[in-house]
Coordinates of C-alpha atoms in Angstrom, one line a residue:
M1 CA 107.4 86.7 78.7
K2 CA 106.3 89.6 80.9
V3 CA 108.4 90.1 84.0
G4 CA 107.8 92.8 86.6
C5 CA 110.5 94.4 88.7
I6 CA 109.1 96.0 91.8
G7 CA 111.4 98.4 93.6
L8 CA 114.2 100.2 91.8
G9 CA 116.8 100.7 94.5
D10 CA 120.5 99.8 94.5
I11 CA 120.1 96.0 94.5
A12 CA 117.7 96.2 91.5
Q13 CA 119.9 98.6 89.5
K14 CA 123.2 97.0 90.2
G15 CA 122.4 93.3 90.5
Y16 CA 119.2 92.5 88.5
L17 CA 118.3 95.1 85.8
P18 CA 121.7 94.7 84.0
V19 CA 120.8 91.0 83.5
L20 CA 117.1 91.2 83.0
T21 CA 117.3 93.9 80.4
T22 CA 119.6 91.7 78.2
R23 CA 117.5 88.5 78.2
P24 CA 116.0 87.8 74.8
G25 CA 112.2 87.4 74.7
L26 CA 111.7 89.1 78.0
E27 CA 109.4 92.1 78.3
L28 CA 110.4 93.9 81.4
H29 CA 107.9 96.0 83.4
L30 CA 109.2 98.4 86.1
Q31 CA 107.2 99.5 89.2
T32 CA 108.0 102.1 91.9
R33 CA 106.0 104.8 93.6
T34 CA 108.8 107.3 92.9
A35 CA 108.1 108.8 89.5
A36 CA 111.5 110.4 89.2
T37 CA 113.3 107.2 89.8
L38 CA 111.0 105.3 87.4
D39 CA 111.7 107.8 84.6
R40 CA 115.5 107.8 85.2
V41 CA 115.9 104.0 85.4
A42 CA 113.5 103.4 82.4
A43 CA 115.5 105.9 80.3
A44 CA 118.8 104.2 81.3
H45 CA 117.6 100.8 80.1
R46 CA 115.3 102.1 77.3
I47 CA 112.1 100.7 78.8
P48 CA 109.1 102.2 77.0
G49 CA 106.6 104.2 79.0
R50 CA 103.8 101.6 78.6
Q51 CA 106.0 99.2 80.6
C52 CA 106.5 101.7 83.5
H53 CA 104.1 101.7 86.5
T54 CA 103.7 103.7 89.7
T55 CA 101.2 101.3 91.3
L56 CA 101.0 97.6 91.8
D57 CA 97.5 97.5 90.4
S58 CA 98.8 98.9 87.1
L59 CA 101.6 96.4 87.1
L60 CA 99.3 93.4 87.7
A61 CA 97.0 94.6 85.0
A62 CA 99.8 94.1 82.5
G63 CA 99.4 90.3 82.9
L64 CA 102.8 89.3 84.4
D65 CA 104.3 85.9 84.0
A66 CA 106.7 86.4 86.9
A67 CA 107.9 89.1 89.2
F68 CA 111.0 90.2 91.1
V69 CA 110.5 92.1 94.4
H70 CA 113.3 94.4 95.4
A71 CA 111.2 96.7 97.7
P72 CA 112.1 97.4 101.3
T73 CA 111.6 94.4 103.6
G74 CA 108.8 95.9 105.5
A75 CA 106.8 96.1 102.2
H76 CA 107.4 92.5 101.3
P77 CA 104.4 90.8 102.9
G78 CA 101.8 93.0 101.3
I79 CA 103.4 93.0 97.8
V80 CA 104.2 89.3 97.7
A81 CA 100.7 88.4 98.9
R82 CA 99.2 90.4 96.1
L83 CA 101.4 88.7 93.5
L84 CA 100.7 85.2 94.9
E85 CA 97.0 85.8 95.0
A86 CA 97.2 86.9 91.3
G87 CA 99.0 83.7 90.5
V88 CA 102.3 85.4 89.6
P89 CA 105.5 83.3 90.4
T90 CA 107.5 85.6 92.6
Y91 CA 111.2 86.0 93.5
V92 CA 111.8 88.2 96.5
D93 CA 115.0 89.5 98.1
K94 CA 116.0 88.1 101.5
P95 CA 114.6 88.3 104.1
L96 CA 111.1 87.3 103.1
A97 CA 109.7 89.3 106.0
Y98 CA 110.7 90.7 109.3
E99 CA 108.2 88.7 111.3
L100 CA 108.0 84.9 111.4
D101 CA 104.2 85.0 111.2
D102 CA 104.3 86.9 108.0
S103 CA 106.9 84.5 106.5
Q104 CA 104.8 81.5 107.4
R105 CA 101.6 83.2 106.0
L106 CA 103.3 83.8 102.6
V107 CA 104.7 80.3 102.4
E108 CA 101.2 78.9 103.1
L109 CA 99.7 81.2 100.5
S110 CA 102.2 80.0 98.0
E111 CA 101.3 76.4 98.7
R112 CA 97.6 77.0 98.7
T113 CA 97.6 78.9 95.4
G114 CA 100.2 76.6 93.8
T115 CA 102.2 79.7 92.9
R116 CA 106.0 79.5 93.1
L117 CA 107.8 81.7 95.7
A118 CA 111.6 82.0 95.9
V119 CA 113.6 83.9 98.4
G120 CA 116.8 85.2 96.8
F121 CA 120.3 84.9 98.1
N122 CA 122.6 86.4 95.6
R123 CA 125.5 84.1 96.5
R124 CA 123.5 80.9 96.1
F125 CA 125.2 80.0 92.8
A126 CA 128.6 81.6 93.4
P127 CA 131.3 79.0 92.9
A128 CA 132.6 79.3 96.4
Y129 CA 129.2 78.5 97.8
A130 CA 128.1 76.0 95.2
Q131 CA 131.2 73.8 95.7
C132 CA 130.0 73.1 99.2
L133 CA 127.6 70.6 97.7
E134 CA 130.6 68.5 96.7
H135 CA 131.6 68.0 100.3
P136 CA 130.1 65.5 102.8
R137 CA 127.4 67.0 104.8
D138 CA 129.2 66.4 108.1
L139 CA 131.9 68.9 107.0
I140 CA 129.5 71.8 106.7
L141 CA 129.1 73.8 109.9
M142 CA 126.2 76.1 110.4
R143 CA 126.1 78.4 113.4
K144 CA 123.4 80.7 114.7
N145 CA 124.6 83.4 117.0
R146 CA 121.3 84.5 118.4
V147 CA 119.8 82.5 121.2
G148 CA 116.0 81.9 121.5
L149 CA 113.0 81.6 119.2
P150 CA 112.6 83.7 116.0
R151 CA 110.0 85.8 117.8
T152 CA 112.3 86.6 120.7
P153 CA 114.3 89.8 120.2
A154 CA 117.9 90.2 121.4
P155 CA 118.8 93.3 123.3
W156 CA 120.7 96.2 121.7
C157 CA 124.2 96.7 122.9
S158 CA 125.3 100.1 124.2
T159 CA 128.5 101.9 123.0
T160 CA 131.5 102.7 125.0
S161 CA 135.0 104.1 124.3
S162 CA 136.7 100.9 125.4
T163 CA 138.8 98.9 123.0
S164 CA 138.5 95.7 124.9
S165 CA 138.0 92.6 122.8
T166 CA 135.8 91.0 125.5
P167 CA 132.5 89.8 123.8
C168 CA 129.3 91.3 124.9
A169 CA 127.6 88.7 127.0
S170 CA 124.1 90.1 126.5
C171 CA 123.9 89.4 122.8
F172 CA 126.8 87.1 122.1
P173 CA 127.3 84.7 125.0
D174 CA 130.1 82.6 123.5
P175 CA 133.4 84.3 124.8
S176 CA 135.5 82.2 122.4
S177 CA 134.1 83.9 119.3
T178 CA 134.0 87.4 117.9
P179 CA 130.7 89.1 118.6
P180 CA 128.7 90.3 115.6
C181 CA 128.3 93.7 117.1
G182 CA 132.0 94.4 117.7
P183 CA 134.4 94.4 120.7
A184 CA 133.0 95.1 124.2
S185 CA 134.1 96.9 127.2
A186 CA 135.1 95.3 130.5
A187 CA 131.6 96.0 131.7
G188 CA 130.2 93.9 128.9
S189 CA 128.8 96.5 126.6
C190 CA 129.7 96.7 122.9
T191 CA 131.7 99.5 121.4
T192 CA 130.3 99.0 117.9
W193 CA 126.6 98.6 117.4
S194 CA 125.4 96.5 114.5
S195 CA 122.0 95.5 113.1
S196 CA 123.1 92.0 113.9
C197 CA 122.1 92.8 117.5
R198 CA 118.5 93.5 116.6
G199 CA 116.0 93.8 119.4
T200 CA 114.9 96.2 122.2
G201 CA 116.5 99.5 123.0
S202 CA 118.2 101.9 120.6
P203 CA 121.4 102.0 118.5
P204 CA 124.0 104.5 119.5
S205 CA 123.9 108.1 118.2
A206 CA 126.3 109.1 115.5

């Protein structure tokens, strides 16, 4: 079975390659545009040169049976689309894409081509998460902190020197909960910026 691993960053090296390289009957193919990284990772796992690729075209020409995508999120739509169009069952790190339209397009492409597409969450089978299935559904609480539609950005929070624990009303309107972006000043601006508050504006300078 030929399996491609696209993107050789930390998540691939720490979470996936140590498992994939030990599976019997699996011929692993690596792909990244960075030749130095490709050589180093291939040497560490004793992957022969014929199974190393610097382009997606070369990887697809190997005749994959499945692929893992660990590239940056911004590259997911283009890579995943190529794989699905080639009929390669694909596992891609979360999130599938930054934009809702891109995610919907990939799901529709998967359905149209009849090619499996899975979005990975590395805790899906962890015991602490898996045991939730044993509880009645009414005991599971799901909360979304961002208000509005998926396409509607939330504003960035500005930084201050305050240590107040007052939540930032602009991005986390529930005053009874801890804001994802940290404590806020009395004026309502966060002291600690986080990518959770994704939207317009700019994060604070270091």
